[in-house]
CSV table of C-alpha atoms and ligand atoms in Angstrom, one decimal:
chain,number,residue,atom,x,y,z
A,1211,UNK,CA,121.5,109.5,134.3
A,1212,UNK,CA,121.4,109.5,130.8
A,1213,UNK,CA,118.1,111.8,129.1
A,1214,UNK,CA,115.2,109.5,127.6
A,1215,UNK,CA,113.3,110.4,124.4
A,1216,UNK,CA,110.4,111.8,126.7
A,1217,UNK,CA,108.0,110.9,123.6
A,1218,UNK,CA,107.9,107.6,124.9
A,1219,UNK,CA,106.2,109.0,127.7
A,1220,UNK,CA,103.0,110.1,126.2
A,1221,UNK,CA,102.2,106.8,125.1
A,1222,UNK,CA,99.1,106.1,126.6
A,1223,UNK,CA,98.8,102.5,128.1
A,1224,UNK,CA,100.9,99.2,127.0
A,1225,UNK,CA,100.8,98.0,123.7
A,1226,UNK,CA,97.5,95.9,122.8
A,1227,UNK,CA,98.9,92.8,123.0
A,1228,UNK,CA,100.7,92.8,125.7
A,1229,UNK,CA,97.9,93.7,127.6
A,1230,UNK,CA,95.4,91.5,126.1
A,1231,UNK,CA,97.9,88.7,127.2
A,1232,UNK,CA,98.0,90.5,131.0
A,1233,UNK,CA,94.4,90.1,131.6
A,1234,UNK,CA,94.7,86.8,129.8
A,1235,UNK,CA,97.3,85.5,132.5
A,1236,UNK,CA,95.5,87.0,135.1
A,1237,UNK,CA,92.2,85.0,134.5
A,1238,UNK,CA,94.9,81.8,134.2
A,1239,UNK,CA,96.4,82.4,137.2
A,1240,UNK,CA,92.7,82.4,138.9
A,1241,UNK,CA,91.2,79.7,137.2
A,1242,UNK,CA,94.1,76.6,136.3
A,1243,UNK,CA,91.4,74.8,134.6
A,1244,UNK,CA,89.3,77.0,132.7
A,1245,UNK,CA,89.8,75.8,128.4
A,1246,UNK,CA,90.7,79.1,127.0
A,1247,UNK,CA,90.2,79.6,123.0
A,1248,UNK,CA,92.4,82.3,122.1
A,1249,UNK,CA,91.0,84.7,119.2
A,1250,UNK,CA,92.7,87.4,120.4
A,1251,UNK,CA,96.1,88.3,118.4
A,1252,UNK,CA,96.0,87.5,114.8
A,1253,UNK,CA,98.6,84.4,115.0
A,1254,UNK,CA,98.6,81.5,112.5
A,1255,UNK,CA,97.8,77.8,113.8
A,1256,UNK,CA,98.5,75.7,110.9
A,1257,UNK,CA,101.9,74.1,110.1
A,1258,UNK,CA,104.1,75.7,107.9
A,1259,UNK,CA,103.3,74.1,103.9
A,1260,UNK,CA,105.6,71.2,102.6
A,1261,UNK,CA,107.2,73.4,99.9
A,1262,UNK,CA,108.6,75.4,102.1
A,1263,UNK,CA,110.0,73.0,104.7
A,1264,UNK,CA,111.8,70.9,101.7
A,1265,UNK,CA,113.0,74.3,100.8
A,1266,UNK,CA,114.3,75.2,104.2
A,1267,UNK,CA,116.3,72.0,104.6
A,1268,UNK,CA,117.9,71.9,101.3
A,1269,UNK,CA,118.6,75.7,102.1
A,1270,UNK,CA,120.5,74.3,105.4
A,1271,UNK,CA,122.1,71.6,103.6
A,1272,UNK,CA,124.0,73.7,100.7
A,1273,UNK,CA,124.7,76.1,104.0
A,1274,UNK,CA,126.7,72.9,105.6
A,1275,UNK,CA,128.7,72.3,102.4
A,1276,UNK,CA,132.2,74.5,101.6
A,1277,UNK,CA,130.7,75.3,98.1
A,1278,UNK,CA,127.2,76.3,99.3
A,1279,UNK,CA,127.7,78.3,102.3
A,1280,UNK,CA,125.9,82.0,102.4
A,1281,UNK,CA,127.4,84.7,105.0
A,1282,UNK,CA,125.8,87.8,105.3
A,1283,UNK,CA,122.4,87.6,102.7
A,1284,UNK,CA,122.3,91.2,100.5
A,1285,UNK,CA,120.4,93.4,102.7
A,1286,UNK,CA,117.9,94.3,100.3
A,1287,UNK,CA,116.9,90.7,99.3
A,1288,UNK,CA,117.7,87.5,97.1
A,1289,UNK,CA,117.2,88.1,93.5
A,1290,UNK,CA,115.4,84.9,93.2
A,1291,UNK,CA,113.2,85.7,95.9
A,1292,UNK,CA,112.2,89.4,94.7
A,1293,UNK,CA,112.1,88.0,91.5
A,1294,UNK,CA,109.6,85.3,92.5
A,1295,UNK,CA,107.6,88.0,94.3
A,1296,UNK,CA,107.5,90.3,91.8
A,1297,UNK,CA,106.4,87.8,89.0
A,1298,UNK,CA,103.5,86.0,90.8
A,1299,UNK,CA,102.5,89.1,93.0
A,1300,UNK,CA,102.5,91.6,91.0
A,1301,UNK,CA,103.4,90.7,87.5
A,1302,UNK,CA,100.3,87.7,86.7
A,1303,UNK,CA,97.7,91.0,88.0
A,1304,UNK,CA,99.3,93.4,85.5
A,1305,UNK,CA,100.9,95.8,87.6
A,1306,UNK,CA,103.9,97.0,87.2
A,1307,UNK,CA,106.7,96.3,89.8
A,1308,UNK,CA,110.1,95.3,89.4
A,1309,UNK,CA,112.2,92.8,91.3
A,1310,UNK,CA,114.4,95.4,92.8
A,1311,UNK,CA,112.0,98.3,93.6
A,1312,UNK,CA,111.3,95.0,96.6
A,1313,UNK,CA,112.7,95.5,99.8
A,1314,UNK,CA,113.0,92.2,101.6
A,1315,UNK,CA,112.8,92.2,105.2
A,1316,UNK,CA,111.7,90.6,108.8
A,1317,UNK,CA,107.7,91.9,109.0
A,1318,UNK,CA,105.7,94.2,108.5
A,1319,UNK,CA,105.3,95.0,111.7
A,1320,UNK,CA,108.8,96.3,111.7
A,1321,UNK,CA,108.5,98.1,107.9
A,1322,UNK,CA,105.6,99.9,109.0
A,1323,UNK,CA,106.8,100.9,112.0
A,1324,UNK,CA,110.2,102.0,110.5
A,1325,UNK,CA,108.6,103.7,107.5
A,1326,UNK,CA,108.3,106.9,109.4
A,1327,UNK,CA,111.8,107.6,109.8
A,1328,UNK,CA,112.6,108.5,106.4
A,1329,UNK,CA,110.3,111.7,106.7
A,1330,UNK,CA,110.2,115.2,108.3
A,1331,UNK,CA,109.5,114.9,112.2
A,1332,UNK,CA,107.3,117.7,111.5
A,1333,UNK,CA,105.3,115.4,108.8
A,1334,UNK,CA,101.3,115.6,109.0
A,1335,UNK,CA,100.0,111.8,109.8
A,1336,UNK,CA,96.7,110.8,108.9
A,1337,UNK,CA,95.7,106.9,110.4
A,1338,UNK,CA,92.9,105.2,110.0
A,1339,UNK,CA,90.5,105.0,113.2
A,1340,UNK,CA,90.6,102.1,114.8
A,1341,UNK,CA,93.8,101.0,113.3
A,1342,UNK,CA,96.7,98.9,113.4
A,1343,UNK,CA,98.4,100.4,116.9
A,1344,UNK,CA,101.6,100.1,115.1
A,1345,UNK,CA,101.2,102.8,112.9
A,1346,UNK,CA,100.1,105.6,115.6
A,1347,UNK,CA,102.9,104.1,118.5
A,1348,UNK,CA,105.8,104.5,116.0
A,1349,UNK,CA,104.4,108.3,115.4
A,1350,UNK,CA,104.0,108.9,118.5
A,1351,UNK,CA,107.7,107.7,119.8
A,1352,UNK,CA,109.2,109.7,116.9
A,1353,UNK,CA,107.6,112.9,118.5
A,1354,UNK,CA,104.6,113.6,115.9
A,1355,UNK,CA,101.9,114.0,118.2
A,1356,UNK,CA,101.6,115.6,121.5
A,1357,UNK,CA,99.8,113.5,124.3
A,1358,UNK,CA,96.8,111.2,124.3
A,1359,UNK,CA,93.8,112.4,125.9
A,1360,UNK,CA,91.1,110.4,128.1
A,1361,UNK,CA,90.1,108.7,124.6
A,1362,UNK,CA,93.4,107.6,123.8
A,1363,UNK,CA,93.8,110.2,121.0
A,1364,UNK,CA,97.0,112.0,120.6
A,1365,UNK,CA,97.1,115.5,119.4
A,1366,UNK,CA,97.9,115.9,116.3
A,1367,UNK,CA,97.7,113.1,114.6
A,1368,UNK,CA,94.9,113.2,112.4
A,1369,UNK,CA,92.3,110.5,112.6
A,1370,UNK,CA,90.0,108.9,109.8
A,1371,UNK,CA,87.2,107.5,111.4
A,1372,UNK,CA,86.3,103.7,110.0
A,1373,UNK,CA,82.5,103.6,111.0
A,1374,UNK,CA,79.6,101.5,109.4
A,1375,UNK,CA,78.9,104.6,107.4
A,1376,UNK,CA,82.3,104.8,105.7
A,1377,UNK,CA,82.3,100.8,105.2
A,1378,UNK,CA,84.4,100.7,108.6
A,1379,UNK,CA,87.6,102.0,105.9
A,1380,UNK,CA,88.8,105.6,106.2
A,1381,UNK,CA,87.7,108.3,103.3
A,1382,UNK,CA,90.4,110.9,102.5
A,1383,UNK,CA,90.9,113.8,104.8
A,1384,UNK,CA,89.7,117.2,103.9
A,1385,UNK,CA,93.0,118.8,105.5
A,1386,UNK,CA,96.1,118.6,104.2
A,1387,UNK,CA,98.5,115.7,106.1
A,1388,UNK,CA,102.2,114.7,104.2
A,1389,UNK,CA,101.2,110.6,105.1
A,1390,UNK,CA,98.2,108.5,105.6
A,1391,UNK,CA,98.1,104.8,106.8
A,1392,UNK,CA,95.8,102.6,104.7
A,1393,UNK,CA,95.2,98.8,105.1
A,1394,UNK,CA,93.4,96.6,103.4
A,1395,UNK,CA,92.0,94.0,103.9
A,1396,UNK,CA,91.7,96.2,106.9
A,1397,UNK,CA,92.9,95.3,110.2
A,1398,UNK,CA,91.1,95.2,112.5
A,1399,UNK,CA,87.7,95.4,110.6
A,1400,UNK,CA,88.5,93.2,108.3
A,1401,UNK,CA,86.7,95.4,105.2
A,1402,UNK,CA,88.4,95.4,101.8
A,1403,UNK,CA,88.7,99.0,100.0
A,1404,UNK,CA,87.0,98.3,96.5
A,1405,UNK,CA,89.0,99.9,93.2
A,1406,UNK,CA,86.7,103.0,93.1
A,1407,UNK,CA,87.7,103.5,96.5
A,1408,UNK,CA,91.9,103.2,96.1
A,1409,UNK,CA,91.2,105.7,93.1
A,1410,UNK,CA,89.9,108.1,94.9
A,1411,UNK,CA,93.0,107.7,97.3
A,1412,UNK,CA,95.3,107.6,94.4
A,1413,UNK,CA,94.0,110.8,93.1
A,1414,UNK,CA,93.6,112.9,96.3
A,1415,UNK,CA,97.0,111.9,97.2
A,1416,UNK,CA,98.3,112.9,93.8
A,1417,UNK,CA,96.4,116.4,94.2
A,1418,UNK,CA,97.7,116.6,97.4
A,1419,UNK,CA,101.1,115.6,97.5
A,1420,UNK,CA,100.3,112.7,99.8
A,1421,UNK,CA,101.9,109.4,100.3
A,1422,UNK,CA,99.9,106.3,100.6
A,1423,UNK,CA,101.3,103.9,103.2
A,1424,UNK,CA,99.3,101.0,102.4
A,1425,UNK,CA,99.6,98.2,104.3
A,1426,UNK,CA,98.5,94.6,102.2
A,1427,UNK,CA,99.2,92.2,104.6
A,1428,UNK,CA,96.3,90.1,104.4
A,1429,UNK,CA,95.9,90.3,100.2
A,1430,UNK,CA,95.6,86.4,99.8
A,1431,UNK,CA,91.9,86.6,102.0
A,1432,UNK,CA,90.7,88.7,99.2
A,1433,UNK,CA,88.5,86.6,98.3
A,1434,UNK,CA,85.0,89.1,96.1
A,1435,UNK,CA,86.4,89.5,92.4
A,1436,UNK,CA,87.2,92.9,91.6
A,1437,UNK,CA,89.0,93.8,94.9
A,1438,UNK,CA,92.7,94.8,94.2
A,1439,UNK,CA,95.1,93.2,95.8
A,1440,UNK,CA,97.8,96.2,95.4
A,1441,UNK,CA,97.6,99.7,95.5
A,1442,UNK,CA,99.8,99.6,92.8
A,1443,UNK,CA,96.7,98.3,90.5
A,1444,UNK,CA,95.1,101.8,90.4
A,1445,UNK,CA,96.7,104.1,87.9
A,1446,UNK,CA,98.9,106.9,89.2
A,1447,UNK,CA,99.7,104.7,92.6
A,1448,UNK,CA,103.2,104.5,91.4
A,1449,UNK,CA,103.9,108.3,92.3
A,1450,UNK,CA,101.9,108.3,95.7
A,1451,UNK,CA,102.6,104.7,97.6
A,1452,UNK,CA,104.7,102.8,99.3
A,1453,UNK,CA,103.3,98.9,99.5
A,1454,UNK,CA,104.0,96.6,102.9
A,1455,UNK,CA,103.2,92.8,102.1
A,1456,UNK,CA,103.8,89.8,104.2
A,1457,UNK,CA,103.7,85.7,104.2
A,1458,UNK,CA,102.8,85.9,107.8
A,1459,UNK,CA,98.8,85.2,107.4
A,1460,UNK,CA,99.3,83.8,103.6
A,1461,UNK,CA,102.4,81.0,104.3
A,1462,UNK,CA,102.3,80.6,107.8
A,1463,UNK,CA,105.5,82.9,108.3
A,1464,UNK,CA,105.0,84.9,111.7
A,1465,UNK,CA,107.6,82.7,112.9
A,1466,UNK,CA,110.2,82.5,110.5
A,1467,UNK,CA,109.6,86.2,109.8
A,1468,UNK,CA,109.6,87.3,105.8
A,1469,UNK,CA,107.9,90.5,104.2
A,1470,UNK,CA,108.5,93.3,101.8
A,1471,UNK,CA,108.5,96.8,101.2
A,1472,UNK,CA,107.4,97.8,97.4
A,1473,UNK,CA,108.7,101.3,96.8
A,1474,UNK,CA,108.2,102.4,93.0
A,1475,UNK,CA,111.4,104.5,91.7
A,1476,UNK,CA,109.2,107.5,90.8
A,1477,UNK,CA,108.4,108.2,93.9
A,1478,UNK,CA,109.3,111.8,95.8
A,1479,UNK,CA,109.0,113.7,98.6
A,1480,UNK,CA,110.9,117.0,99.0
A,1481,UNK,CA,113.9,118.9,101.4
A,1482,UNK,CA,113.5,121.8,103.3
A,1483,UNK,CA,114.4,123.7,100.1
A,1484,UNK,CA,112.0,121.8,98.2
A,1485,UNK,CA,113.8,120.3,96.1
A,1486,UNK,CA,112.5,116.7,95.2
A,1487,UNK,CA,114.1,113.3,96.4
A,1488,UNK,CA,113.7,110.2,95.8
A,1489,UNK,CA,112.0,107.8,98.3
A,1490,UNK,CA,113.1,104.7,97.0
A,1491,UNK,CA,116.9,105.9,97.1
A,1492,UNK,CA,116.1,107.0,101.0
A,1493,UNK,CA,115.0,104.1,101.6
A,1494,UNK,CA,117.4,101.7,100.0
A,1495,UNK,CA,119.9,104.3,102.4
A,1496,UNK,CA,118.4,103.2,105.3
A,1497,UNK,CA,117.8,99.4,104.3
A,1498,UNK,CA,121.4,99.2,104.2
A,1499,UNK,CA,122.4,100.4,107.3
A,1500,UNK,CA,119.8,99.1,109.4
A,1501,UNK,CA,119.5,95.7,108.1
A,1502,UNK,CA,121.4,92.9,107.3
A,1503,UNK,CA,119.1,91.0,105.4
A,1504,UNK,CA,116.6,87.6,106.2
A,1505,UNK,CA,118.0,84.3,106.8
A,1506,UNK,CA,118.7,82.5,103.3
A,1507,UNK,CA,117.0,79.4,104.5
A,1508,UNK,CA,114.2,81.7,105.4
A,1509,UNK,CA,114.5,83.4,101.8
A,1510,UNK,CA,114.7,79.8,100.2
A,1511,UNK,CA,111.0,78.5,101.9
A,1512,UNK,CA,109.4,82.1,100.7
A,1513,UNK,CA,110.4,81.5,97.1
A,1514,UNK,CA,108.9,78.1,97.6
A,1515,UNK,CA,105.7,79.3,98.4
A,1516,UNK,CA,106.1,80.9,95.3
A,1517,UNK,CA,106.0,77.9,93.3
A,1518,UNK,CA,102.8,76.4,92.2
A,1519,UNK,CA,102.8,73.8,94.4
A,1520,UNK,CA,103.8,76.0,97.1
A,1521,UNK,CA,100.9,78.2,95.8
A,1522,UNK,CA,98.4,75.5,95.6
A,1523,UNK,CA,99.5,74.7,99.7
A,1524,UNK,CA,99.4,78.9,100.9
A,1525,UNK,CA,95.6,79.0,99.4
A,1526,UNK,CA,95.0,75.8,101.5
A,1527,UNK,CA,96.1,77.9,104.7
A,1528,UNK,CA,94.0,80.6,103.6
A,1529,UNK,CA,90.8,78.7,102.4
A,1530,UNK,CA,90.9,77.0,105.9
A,1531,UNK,CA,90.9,80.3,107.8
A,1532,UNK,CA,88.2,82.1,105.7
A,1533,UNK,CA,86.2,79.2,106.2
A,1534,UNK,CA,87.1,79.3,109.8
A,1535,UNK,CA,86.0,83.3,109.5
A,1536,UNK,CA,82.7,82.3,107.6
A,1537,UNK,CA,81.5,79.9,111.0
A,1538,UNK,CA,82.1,83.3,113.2
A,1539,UNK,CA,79.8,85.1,111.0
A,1540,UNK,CA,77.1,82.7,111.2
A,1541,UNK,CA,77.5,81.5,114.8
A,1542,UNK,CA,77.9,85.3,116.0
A,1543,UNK,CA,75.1,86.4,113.6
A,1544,UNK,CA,72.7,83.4,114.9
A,1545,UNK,CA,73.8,84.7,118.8
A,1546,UNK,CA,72.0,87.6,117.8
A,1547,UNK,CA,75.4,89.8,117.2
A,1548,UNK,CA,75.8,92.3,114.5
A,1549,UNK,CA,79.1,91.4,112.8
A,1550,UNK,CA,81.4,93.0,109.4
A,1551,UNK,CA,83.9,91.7,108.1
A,1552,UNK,CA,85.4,88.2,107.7
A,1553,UNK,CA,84.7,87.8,104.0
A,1554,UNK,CA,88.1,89.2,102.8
A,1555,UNK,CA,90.2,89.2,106.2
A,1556,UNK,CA,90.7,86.3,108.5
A,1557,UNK,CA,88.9,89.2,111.6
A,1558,UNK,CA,85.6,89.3,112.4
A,1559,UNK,CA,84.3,92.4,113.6
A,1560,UNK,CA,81.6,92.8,115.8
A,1561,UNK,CA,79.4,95.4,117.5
A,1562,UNK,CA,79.0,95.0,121.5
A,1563,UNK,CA,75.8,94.7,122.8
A,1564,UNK,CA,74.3,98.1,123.4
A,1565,UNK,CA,75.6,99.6,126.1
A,1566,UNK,CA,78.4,97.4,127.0
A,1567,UNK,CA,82.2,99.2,126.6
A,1568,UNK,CA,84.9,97.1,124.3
A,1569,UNK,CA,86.6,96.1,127.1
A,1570,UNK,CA,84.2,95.6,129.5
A,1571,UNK,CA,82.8,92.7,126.8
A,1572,UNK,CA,86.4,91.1,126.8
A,1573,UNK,CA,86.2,90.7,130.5
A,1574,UNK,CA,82.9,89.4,129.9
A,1575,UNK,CA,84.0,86.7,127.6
A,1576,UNK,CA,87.0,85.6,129.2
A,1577,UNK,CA,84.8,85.3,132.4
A,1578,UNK,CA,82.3,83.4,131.4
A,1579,UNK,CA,83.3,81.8,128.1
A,1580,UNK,CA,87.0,81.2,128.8
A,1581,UNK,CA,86.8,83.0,125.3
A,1582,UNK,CA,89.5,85.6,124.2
A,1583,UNK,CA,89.1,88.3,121.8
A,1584,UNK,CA,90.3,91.9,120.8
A,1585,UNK,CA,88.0,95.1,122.2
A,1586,UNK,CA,88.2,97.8,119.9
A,1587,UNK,CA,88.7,100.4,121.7
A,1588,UNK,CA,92.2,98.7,121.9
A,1589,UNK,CA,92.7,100.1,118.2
A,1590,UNK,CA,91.4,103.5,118.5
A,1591,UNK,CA,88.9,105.4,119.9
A,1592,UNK,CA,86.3,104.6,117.2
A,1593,UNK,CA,87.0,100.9,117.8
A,1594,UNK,CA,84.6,101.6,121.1
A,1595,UNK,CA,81.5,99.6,121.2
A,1596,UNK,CA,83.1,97.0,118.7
A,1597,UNK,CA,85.3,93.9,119.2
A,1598,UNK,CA,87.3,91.9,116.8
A,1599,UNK,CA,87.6,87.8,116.8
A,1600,UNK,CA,90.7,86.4,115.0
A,1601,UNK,CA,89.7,83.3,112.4
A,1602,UNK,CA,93.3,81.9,113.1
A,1603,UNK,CA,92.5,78.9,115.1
A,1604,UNK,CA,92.1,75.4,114.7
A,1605,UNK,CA,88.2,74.8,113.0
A,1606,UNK,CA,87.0,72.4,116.4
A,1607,UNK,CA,88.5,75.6,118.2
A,1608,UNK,CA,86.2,77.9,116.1
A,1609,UNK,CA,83.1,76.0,116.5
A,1610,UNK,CA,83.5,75.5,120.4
A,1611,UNK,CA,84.2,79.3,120.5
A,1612,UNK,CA,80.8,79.5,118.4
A,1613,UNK,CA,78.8,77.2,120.8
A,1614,UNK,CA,79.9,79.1,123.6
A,1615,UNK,CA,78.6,82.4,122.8
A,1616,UNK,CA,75.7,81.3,121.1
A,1617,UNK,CA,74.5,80.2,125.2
A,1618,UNK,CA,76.0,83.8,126.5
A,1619,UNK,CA,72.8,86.0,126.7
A,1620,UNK,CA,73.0,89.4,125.1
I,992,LIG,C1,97.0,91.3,114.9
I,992,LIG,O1,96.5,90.5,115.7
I,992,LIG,O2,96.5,92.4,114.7
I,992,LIG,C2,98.3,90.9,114.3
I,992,LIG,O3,98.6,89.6,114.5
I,992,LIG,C3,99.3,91.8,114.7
I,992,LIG,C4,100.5,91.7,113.8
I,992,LIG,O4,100.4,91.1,112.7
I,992,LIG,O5,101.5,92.2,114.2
């Protein structure tokens, strides 16, 4: 029989979703009729913007014609589309990006995750606490941590904990670690890291010879002035991050599947001799013999959404799940619930009522509100005693979701 890679083996439980969806199907299964409002995974409900669909089929078109047919797309990206990104992204906020320090790709589920493999096995990893699972799983299957204990923490992985005293966003660690996970607007708290607090990121990570793995997924539900948008708007940033965007949340893209990896040129880490290298060229390495590029037709609707009409229809999408977010906080807040976040994220996050375990209070939704949500603990062991509901449904959706827990009794 052939030999596994026993890391897989320490990790503790199923992926979130996955098992989210389990109990889900379970409560189906037992009750056909219930009217379930799903709040759980972060998944957009809106149909994909005009721009982009005209896009898309004039993309298909020129691919059916001997003159306009595209094989294999360059692995890194179309020019027109990095270029598109990097003007209205990162250019029109002053920061300082070019078109092929982009890395096109499938999601950021899949950059982040990958991310890890251009560094040391024995690399130091710092991740925010709760956090995106992705970023501890793909640690943990690459053999950086030893196994979980009855919290779900895995040895050796250092965790930040993201409480209502640090804002629910990590502060810098005061040991030393190679790579830390940020994200913000954070997921699954949905707080925003102000500029004071990327800066002092920036610089530790600078003192320390740290790199920033900062995940920007949901940038366009920034929505308090002031807020960057990019790491790469703090000074110094350039020599200490690596940026992961996405037009999932923002264009409606989780199914076509288009994001992007910023890695700056001056980036390095070091060999075993310590000598320096360069990131970006490690990367590009890998980028080209991993991946074979996004669909043109996928690439084609992107740079549409770059256009201003296309822009004018992705802050539609956006406005209309903030606002979504906005009746969570007043319905939850009238229930009587403590709640964070949903100003600059499209998630809600909630505390449980006192006494009453993250999961146990899914259960409790689900069975008597048909209602389905995220527990924290699902996110990390400091997500205990907190719960997360997704804005990414349709607005009667929202409000029935909101009139149901309004009559639950806390
Ligand atoms: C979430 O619900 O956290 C997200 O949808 C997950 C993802 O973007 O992969």
């Amino acid at each position: 029989m052939a030999r596994i890679n026993d890391h897989y083996l320490k990790l503790a439980g199923g992926y979130l979703f996955p098992e989210v969806g389990r109990r889900v199907e379970a409560f189906r299964v037992a009750h056909p009729d219930a009217d379930l409002i799903r709040l759980g995974i972060g998944d957009v409900v809106l149909p994909l913007p005009r721009s982009v669909r005209d896009a898309m089929h004039r993309a298909i078109d020129e691919m059916g014609t001997e003159e306009g047919f595209r094989g294999y797309a360059p692995d890194q990206g179309y020019p027109f589309l990095q270029q598109a990104i990097a003007r209205v992204e990162y250019g029109s906020r002053g920061v300082e990006i070019a078109p092929d320090e982009i890395f096109i790709s499938d999601g950021s589920k899949c950059d982040s995750a990958n991310i890890q493999e251009i560094f040391s096995p024995e690399a130091r990893i710092a991740v925010p606490d709760p956090t995106y699972p992705v970023y501890v799983d793909s640690n943990v299957m690459a053999g950086r941590s030893g196994p979980a204990d009855a919290n779900g923490s895995y040895a050796g992985l250092v965790y930040l904990p993201c409480t209502e005293a640090t804002g629910f966003l990590p502060e810098p660690p005061d040991e030393p670690v190679d790579l830390v996970y940020l994200c913000s607007p954070n997921n699954p708290t949905g707080s925003a890291a102000s500029r004071e607090q990327l800066e002092r990121w920036v610089a530790w990570a600078n003192r320390n010879q740290a790199i920033l793995l900062y995940d920007a997924a949901y940038a366009s539900y920034i929505t308090q002035a002031g807020l960057p948008h990019s790491i790469f708007e703090i000074e110094g940033a350039r020599r200490v991050a690596i940026e992961f965007r996405s037009l999932s949340k923002s264009a409606g893209f989780t199914g076509l599947r288009l994001a992007w990896v910023a890695v700056p040129r001056e980036l390095e880490g070091r060999d075993a001799s310590g000598a320096a290298v360069s990131i970006f060229d490690l990367w590009k390495r890998r980028h080209a013999t991993k991946f074979n590029g996004v669909a043109y037709p996928v690439q084609a609707g992107a740079a549409a959404a770059y256009t201003p009409e296309g822009q004018a229809e992705v802050r539609e999408l956006v406005d209309y799940y903030l606002a979504n977010a906005r009746a969570l906080l007043e319905g939850l807040g009238s229930a009587g619930l403590r709640t964070f976040g949903g100003i600059n994220a499209p998630y809600v996050w909630l505390e449980t009522p006192a006494g009453t375990g993250s999961w146990e209070f899914f259960d409790r939704l689900l069975e008597e509100s048909s209602l389905v949500g995220t527990p924290g603990a699902g996110f990390g062991p400091a997500g205990e005693g907190y719960f997360r509901l997704s804005a990414f449904s349709k607005r009667d959706r929202i409000d029935e979701a909101v009139g149901r827990i309004e009559k639950l009794r806390f």
